[in-house]
PDB file of C-alpha atoms in Angstrom:
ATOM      1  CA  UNK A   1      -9.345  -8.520 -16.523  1.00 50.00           C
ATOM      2  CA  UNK A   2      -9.027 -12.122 -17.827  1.00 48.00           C
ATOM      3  CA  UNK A   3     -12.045 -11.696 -20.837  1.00 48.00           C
ATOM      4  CA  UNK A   4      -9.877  -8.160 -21.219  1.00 42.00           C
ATOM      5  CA  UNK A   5      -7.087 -10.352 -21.908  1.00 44.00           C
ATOM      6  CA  UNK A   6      -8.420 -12.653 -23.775  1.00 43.00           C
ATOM      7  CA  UNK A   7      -9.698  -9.956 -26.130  1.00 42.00           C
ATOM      8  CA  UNK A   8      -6.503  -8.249 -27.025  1.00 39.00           C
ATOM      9  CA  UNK A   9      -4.877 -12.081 -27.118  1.00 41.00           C
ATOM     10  CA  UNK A  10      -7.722 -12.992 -29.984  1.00 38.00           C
ATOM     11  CA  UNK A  11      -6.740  -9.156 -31.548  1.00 40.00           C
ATOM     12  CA  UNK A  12      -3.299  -9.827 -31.668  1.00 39.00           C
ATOM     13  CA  UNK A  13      -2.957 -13.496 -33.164  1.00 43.00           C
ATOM     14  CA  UNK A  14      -5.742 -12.809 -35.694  1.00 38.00           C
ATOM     15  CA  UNK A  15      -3.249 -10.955 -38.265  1.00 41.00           C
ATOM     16  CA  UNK A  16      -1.233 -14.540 -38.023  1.00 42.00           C
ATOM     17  CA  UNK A  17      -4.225 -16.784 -38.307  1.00 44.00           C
ATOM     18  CA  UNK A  18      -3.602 -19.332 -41.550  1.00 44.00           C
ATOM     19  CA  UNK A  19      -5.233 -18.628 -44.686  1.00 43.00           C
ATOM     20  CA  UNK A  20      -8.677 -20.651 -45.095  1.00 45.00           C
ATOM     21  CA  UNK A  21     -10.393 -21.445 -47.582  1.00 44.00           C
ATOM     22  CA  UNK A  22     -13.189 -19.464 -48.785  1.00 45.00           C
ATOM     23  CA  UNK A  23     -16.530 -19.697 -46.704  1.00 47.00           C
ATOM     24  CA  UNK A  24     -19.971 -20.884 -48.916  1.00 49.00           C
ATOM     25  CA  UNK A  25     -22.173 -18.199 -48.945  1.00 46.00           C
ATOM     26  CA  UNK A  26     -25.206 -18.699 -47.126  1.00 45.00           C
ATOM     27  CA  UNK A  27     -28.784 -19.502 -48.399  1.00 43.00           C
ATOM     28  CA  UNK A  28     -30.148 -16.769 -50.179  1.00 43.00           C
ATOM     29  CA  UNK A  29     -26.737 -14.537 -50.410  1.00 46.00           C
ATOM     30  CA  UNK A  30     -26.096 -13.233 -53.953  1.00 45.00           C
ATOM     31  CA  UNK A  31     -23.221 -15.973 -55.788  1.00 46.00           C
ATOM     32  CA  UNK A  32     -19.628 -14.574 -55.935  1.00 45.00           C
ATOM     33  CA  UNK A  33     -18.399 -14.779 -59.740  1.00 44.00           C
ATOM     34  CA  UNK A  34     -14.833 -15.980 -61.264  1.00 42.00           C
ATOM     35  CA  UNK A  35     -12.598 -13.317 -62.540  1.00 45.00           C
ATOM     36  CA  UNK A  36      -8.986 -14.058 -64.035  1.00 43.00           C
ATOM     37  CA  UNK A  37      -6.867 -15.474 -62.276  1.00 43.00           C
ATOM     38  CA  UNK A  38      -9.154 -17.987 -60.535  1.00 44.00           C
ATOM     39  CA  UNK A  39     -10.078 -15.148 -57.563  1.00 43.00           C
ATOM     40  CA  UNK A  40     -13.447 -15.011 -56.062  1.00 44.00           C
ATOM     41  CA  UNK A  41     -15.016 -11.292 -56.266  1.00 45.00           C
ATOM     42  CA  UNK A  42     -18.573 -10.808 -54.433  1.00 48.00           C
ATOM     43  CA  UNK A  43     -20.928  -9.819 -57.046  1.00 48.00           C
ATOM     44  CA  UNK A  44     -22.046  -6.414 -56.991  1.00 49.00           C
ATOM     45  CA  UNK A  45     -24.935  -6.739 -55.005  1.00 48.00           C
ATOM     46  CA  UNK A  46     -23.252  -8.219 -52.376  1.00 47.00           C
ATOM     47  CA  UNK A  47     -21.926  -6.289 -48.817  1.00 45.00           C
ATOM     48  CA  UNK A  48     -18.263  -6.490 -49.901  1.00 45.00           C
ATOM     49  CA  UNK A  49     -19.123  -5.409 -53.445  1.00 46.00           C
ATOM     50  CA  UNK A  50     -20.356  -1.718 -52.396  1.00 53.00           C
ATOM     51  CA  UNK A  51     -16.544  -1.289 -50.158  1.00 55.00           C
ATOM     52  CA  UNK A  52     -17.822  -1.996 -46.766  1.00 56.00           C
ATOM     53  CA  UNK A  53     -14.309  -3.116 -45.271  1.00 58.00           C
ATOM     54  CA  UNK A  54     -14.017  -5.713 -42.103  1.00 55.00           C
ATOM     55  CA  UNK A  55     -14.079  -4.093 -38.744  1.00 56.00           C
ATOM     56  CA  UNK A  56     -13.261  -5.475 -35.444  1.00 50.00           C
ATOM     57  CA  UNK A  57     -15.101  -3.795 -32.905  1.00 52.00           C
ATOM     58  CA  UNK A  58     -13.164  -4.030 -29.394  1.00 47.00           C
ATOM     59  CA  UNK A  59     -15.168  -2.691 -26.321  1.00 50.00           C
ATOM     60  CA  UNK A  60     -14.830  -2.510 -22.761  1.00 48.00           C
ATOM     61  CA  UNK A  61     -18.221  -2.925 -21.530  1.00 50.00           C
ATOM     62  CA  UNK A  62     -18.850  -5.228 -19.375  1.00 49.00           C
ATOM     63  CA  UNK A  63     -20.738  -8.657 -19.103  1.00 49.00           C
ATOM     64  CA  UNK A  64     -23.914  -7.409 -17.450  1.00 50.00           C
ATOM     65  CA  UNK A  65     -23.454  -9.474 -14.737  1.00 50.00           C
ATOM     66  CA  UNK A  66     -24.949  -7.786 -11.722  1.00 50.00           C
ATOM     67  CA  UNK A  67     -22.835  -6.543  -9.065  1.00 48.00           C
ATOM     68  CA  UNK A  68     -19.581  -6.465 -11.870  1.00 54.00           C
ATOM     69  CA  UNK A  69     -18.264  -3.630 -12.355  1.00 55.00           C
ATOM     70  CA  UNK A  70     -16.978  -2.922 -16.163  1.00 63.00           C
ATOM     71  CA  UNK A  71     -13.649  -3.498 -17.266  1.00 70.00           C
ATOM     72  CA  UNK A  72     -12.848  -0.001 -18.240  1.00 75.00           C
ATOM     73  CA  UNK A  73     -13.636   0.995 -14.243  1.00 73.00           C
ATOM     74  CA  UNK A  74     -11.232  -2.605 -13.336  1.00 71.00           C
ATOM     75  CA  UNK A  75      -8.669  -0.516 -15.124  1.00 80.00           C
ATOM     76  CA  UNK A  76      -9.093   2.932 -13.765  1.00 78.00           C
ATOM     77  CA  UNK A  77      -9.337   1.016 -10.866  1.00 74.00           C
ATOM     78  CA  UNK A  78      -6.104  -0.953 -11.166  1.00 76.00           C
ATOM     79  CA  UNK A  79      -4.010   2.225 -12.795  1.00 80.00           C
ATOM     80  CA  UNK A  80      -5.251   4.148  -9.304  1.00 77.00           C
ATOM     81  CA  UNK A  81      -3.722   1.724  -7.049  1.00 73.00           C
ATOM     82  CA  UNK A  82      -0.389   1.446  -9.031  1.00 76.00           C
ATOM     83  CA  UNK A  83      -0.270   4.985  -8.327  1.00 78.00           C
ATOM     84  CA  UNK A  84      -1.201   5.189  -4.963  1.00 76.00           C
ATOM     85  CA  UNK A  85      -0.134   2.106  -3.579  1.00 75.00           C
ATOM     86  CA  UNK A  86       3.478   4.111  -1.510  1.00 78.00           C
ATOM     87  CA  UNK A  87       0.644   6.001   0.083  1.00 77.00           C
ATOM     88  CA  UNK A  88      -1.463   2.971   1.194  1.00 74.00           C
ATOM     89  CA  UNK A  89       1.581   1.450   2.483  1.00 73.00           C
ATOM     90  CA  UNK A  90       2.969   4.174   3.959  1.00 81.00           C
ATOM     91  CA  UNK A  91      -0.134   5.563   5.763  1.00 85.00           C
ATOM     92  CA  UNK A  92      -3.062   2.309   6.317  1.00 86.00           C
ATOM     93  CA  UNK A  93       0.026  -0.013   7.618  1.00 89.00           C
ATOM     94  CA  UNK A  94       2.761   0.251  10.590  1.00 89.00           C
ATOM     95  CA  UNK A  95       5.371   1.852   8.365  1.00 91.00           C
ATOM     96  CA  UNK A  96       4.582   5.353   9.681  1.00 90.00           C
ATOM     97  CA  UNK A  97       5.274   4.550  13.575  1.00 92.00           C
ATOM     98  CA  UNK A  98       7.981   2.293  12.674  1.00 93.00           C
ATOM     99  CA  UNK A  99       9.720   4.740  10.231  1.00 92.00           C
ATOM    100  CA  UNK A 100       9.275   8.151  12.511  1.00 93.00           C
ATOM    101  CA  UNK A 101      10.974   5.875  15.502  1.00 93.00           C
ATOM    102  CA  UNK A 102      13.739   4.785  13.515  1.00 92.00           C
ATOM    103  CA  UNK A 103      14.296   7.904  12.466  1.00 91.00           C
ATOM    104  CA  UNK A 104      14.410   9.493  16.352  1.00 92.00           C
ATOM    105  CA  UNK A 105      16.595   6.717  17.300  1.00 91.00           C
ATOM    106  CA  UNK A 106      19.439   8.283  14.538  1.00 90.00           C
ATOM    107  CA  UNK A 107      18.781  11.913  15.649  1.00 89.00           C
ATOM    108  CA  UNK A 108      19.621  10.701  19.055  1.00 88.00           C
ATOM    109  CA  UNK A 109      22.721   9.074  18.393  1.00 86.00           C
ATOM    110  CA  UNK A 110      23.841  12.539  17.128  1.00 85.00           C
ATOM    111  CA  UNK A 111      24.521  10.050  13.295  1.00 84.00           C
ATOM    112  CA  UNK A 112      22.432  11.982  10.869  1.00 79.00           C
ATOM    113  CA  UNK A 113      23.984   9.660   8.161  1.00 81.00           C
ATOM    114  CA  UNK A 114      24.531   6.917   9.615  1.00 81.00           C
ATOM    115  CA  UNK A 115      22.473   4.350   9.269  1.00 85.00           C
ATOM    116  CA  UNK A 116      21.313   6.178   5.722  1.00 87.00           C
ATOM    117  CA  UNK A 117      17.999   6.993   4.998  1.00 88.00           C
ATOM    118  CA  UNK A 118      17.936   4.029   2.555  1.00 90.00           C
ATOM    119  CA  UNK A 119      18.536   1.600   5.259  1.00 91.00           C
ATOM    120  CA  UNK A 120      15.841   2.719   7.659  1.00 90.00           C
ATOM    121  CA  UNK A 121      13.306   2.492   5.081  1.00 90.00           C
ATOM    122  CA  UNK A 122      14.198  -0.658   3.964  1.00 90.00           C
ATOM    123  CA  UNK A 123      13.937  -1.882   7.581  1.00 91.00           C
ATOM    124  CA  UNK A 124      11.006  -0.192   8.374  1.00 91.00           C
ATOM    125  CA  UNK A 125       9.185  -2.024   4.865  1.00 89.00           C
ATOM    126  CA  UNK A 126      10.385  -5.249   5.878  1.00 91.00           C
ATOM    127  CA  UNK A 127       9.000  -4.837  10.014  1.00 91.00           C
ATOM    128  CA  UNK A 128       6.066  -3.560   7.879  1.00 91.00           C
ATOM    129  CA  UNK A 129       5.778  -6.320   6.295  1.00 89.00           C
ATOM    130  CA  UNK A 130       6.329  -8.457   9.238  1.00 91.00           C
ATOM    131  CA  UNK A 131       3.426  -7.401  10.957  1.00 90.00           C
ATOM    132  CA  UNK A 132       1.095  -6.726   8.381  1.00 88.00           C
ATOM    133  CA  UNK A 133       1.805 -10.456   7.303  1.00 88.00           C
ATOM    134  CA  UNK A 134      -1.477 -11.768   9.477  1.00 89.00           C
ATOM    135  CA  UNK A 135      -3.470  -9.146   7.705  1.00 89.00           C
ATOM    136  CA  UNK A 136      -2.317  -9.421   3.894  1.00 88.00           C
ATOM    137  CA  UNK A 137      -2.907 -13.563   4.182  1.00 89.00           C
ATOM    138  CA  UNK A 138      -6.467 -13.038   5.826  1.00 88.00           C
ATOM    139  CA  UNK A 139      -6.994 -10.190   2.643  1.00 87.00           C
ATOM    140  CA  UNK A 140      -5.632 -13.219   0.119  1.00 86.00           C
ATOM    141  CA  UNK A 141      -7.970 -15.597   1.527  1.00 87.00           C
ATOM    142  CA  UNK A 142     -10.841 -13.872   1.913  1.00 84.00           C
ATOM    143  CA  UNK A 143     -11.055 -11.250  -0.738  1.00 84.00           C
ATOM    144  CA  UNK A 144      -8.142 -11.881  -3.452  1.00 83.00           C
ATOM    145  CA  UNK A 145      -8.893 -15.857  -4.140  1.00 87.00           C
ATOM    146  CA  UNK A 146     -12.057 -15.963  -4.201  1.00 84.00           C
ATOM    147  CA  UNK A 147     -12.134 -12.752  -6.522  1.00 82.00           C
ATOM    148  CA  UNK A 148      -9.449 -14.645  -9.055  1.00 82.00           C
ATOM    149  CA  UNK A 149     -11.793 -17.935  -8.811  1.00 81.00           C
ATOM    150  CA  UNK A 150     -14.832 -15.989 -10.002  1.00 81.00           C
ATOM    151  CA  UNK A 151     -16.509 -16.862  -6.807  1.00 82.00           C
ATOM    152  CA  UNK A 152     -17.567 -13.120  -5.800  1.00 81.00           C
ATOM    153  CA  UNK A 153     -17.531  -9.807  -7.497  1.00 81.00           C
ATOM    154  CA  UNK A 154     -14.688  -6.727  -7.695  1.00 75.00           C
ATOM    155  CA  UNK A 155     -17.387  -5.324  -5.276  1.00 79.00           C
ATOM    156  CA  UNK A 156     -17.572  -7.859  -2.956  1.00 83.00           C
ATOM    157  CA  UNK A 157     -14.001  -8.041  -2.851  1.00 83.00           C
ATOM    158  CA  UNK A 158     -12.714  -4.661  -1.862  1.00 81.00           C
ATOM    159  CA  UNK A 159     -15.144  -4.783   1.105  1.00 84.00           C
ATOM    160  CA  UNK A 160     -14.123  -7.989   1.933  1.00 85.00           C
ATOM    161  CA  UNK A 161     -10.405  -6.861   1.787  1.00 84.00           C
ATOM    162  CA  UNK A 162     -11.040  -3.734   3.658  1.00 83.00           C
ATOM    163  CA  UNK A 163     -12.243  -5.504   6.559  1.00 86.00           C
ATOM    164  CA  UNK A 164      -9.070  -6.899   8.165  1.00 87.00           C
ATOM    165  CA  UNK A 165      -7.071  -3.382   7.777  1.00 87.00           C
ATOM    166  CA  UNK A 166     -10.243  -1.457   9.395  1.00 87.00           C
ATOM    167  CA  UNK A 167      -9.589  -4.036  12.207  1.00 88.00           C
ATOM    168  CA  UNK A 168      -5.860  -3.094  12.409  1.00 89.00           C
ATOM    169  CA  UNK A 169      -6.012   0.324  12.282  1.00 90.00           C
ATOM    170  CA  UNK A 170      -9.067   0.528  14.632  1.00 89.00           C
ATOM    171  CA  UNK A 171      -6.552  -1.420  16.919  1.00 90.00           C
ATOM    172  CA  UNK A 172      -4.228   1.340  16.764  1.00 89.00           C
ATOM    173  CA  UNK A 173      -6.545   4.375  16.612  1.00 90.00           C
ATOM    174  CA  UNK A 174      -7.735   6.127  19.941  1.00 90.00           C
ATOM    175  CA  UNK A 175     -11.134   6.820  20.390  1.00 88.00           C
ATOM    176  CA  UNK A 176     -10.829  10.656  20.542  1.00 90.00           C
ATOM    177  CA  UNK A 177      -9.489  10.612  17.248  1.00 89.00           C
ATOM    178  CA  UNK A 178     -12.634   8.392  15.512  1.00 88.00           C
ATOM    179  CA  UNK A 179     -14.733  10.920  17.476  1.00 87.00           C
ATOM    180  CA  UNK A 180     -13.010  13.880  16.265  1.00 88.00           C
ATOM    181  CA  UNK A 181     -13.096  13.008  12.425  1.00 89.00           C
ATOM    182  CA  UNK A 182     -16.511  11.465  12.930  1.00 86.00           C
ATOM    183  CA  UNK A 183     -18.010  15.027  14.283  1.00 85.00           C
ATOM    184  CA  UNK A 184     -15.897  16.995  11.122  1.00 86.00           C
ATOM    185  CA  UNK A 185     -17.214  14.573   8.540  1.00 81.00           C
ATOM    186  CA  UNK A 186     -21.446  14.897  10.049  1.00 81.00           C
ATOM    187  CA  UNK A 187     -21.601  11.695  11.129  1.00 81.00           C
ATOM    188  CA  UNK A 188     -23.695  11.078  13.768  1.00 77.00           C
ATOM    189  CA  UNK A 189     -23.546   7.895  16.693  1.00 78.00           C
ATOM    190  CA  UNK A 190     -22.051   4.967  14.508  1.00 78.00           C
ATOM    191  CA  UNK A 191     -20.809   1.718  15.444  1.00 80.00           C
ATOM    192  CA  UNK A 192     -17.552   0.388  14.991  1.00 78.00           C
ATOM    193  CA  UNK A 193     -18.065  -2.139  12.168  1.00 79.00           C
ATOM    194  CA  UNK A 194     -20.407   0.628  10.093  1.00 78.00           C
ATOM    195  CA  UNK A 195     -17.268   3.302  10.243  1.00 85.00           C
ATOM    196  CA  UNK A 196     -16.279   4.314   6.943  1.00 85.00           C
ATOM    197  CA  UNK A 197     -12.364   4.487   5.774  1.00 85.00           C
ATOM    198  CA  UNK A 198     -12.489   8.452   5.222  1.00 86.00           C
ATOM    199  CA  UNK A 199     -12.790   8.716   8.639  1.00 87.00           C
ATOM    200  CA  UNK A 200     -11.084   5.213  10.062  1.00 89.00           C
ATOM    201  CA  UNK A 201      -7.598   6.268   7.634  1.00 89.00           C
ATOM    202  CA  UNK A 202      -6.942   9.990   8.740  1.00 89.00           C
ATOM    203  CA  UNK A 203      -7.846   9.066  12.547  1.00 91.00           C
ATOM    204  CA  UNK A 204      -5.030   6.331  12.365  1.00 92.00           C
ATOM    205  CA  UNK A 205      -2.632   8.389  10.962  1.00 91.00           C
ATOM    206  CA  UNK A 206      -3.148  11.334  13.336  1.00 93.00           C
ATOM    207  CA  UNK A 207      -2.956   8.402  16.133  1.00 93.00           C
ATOM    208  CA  UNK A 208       0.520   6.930  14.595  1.00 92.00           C
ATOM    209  CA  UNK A 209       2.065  10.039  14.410  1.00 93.00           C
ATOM    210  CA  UNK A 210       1.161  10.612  18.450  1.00 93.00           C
ATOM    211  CA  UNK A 211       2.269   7.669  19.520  1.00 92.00           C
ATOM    212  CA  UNK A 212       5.187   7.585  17.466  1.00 93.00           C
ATOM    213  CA  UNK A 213       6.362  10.849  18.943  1.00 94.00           C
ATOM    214  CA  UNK A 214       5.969   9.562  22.344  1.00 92.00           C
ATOM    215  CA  UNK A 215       8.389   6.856  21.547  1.00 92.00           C
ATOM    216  CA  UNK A 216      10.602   9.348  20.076  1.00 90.00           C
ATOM    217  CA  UNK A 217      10.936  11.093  23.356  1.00 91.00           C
ATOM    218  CA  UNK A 218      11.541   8.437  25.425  1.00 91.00           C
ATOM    219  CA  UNK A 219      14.045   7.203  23.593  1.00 89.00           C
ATOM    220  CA  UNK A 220      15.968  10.895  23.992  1.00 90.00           C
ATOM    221  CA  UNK A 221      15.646  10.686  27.235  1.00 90.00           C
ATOM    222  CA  UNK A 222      19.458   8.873  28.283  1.00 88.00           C
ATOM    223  CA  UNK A 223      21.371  10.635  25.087  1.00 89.00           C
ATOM    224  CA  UNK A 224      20.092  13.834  26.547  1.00 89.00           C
ATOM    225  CA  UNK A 225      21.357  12.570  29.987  1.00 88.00           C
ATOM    226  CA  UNK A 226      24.540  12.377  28.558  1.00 88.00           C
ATOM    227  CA  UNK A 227      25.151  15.231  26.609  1.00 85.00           C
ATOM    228  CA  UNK A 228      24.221  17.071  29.889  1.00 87.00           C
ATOM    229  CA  UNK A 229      26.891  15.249  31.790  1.00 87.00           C
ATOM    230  CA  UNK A 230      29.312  15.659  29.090  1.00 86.00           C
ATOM    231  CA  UNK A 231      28.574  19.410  29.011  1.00 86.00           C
ATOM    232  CA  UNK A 232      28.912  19.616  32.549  1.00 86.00           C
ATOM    233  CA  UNK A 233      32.283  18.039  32.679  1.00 85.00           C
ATOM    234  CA  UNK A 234      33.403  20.388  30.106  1.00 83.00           C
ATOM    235  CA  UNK A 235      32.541  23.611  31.760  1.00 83.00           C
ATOM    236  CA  UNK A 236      34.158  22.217  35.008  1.00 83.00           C
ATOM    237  CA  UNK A 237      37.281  21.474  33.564  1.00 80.00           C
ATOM    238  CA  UNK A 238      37.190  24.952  31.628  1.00 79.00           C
ATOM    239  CA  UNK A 239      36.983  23.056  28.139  1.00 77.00           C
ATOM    240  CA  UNK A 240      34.842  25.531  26.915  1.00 75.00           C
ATOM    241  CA  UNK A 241      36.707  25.428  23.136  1.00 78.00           C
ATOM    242  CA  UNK A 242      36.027  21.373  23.153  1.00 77.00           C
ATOM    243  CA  UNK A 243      32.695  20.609  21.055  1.00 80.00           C
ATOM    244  CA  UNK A 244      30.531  18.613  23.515  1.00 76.00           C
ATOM    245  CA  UNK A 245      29.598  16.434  20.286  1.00 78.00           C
ATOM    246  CA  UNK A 246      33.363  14.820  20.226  1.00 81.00           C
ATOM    247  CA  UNK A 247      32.866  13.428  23.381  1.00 83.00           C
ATOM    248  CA  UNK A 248      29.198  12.801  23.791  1.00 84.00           C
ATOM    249  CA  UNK A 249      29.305  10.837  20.752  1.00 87.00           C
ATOM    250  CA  UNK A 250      31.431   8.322  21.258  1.00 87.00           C
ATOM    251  CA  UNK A 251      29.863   7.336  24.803  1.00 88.00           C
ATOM    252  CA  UNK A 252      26.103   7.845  23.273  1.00 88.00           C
ATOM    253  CA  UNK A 253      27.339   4.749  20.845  1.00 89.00           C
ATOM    254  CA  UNK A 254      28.891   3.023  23.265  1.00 89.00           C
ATOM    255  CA  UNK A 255      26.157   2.521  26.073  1.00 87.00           C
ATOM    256  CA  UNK A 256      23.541   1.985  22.781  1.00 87.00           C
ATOM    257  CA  UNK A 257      25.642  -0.900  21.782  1.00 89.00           C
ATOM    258  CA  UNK A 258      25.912  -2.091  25.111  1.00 90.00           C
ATOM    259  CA  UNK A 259      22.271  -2.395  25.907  1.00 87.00           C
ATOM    260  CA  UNK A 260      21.884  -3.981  22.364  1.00 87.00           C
ATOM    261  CA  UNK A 261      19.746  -0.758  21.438  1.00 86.00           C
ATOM    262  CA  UNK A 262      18.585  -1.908  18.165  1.00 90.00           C
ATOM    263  CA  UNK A 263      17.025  -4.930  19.799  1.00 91.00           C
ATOM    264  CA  UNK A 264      15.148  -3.153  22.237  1.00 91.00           C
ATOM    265  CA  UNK A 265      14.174  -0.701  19.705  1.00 91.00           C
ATOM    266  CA  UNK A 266      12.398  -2.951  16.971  1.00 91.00           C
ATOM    267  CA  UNK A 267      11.501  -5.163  20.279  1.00 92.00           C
ATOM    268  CA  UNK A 268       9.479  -2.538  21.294  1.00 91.00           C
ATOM    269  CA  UNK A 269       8.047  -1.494  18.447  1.00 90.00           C
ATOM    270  CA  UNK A 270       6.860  -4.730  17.145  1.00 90.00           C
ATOM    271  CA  UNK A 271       5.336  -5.355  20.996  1.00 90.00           C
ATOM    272  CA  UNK A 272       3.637  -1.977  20.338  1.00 88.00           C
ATOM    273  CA  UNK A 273       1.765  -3.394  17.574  1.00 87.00           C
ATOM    274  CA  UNK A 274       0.673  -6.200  19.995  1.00 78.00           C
TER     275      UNK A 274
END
């Protein structure tokens, strides 16, 4: 990317270069001659006598240095991660679990708008974030730096930055899941460290969403105690016209701000990452 951009930095300030004077021609070149004026014309026999004009030539190949890939694949490369980057972060980090919780946690409270969708994603990114901090620093050290320093290759680099979020997400993945996509994909007996991502990503994500939904329904667990009770009381007193949702409300919101809910809720879901 840097000789890319030194390429197009030489193509653009060439037009505003200052005017030199005319180069000698070299030993054995035909003489230019003097026409009015006091311009310099090529003589006919020169290059730029038959109309050849100047051409800049701008490629993309690269260097030939062995284990480099070529710019034009850097930028496929780079255009492919701009455009898939919400799904890396939404499915290779903690965002899923943390997101699907959050979202439980509202349902329960019987607030479908409240807090808006556009505050539980913006918490979830930041707990993201949070954890994932560990992982992106060990990625910057180890793959990013050294890649920016010329020290290693693009190659070399996306292993070496693969390697901490295989760790993570081999962390979180159970092993019936590995051995489930590893059977689908042909694999045969592999180690850990030799796993590949096709299988390593979608066995994550199929362990997230499991574990995530366990959270989910323990954490319905005492709002459905109370929307019994409230129901209950109801149909006792002969209430039967009174929505059980005007009363359970109010009490679901009151013993969730009592226990300091949202502390044990992103309490235990950062411990969950543990």
């Amino acid at each position: 990317m840097r000789r890319l951009a030194a390429i197009l930095f030489f193509a653009v300030a060439l037009p505003f270069a200052p005017a030199q004077t005319p180069p000698q021609p070299a030993f054995g070149a035909a003489p230019a001659t003097i026409q009015a004026g006091g311009l310099l014309a090529p003589s006919p026999g020169s290059a730029a006598g038959q109309g050849t004009p100047f051409k800049l030539n701008i490629g993309l190949e690269g260097t030939g240095e062995r284990g480099e890939v070529s710019v034009a694949v850097q930028i496929l490369i780079i255009m492919t991660l701009l455009s898939v980057a919400p799904s890396i972060v939404l499915l290779m980090t903690s965002f899923t679990r943390i997101v699907i919780v959050l979202g439980f946690v509202r349902t329960a409270l019987g607030t479908p708008s409240a807090p808006s969708n556009q505050i539980v994603v913006g918490l979830s990114l930041f707990l993201t974030f949070f954890l994932m901090g560990p992982i992106f620093d060990r990625v910057n050290t180890e793959a990013l730096r050294p890649y920016l320093d010329g020290k290693i290759t693009s190659v070399d680099a996306i292993e070496k930055a693969s390697v901490p979020l295989k760790q993570f997400m081999l962390k979180q993945t159970r092993t019936r899941d590995l051995e489930y996509f590893l059977e689908l994909g042909g694999y045969g007996p592999t180690a850990v460290k030799d796993l590949p991502m096709r299988v390593v990503i979608p066995a994550f994500v199929i362990s997230e969403l499991q574990t995530a939904f366990q959270m989910g329904f323990l954490l319905f667990l005492p709002f459905l105690v109370i929307d019994f009770l409230v129901s209950s009381v109801l149909m006792a007193l002969g209430m039967m016209m009174m929505p059980p949702v005007t009363i359970a409300l109010p009490l679901k919101l009151l013993l969730f701000v009592l226990v300091d809910g949202w502390h044990l809720v992103v309490r235990s879901l950062v411990q969950s990452f543990a």
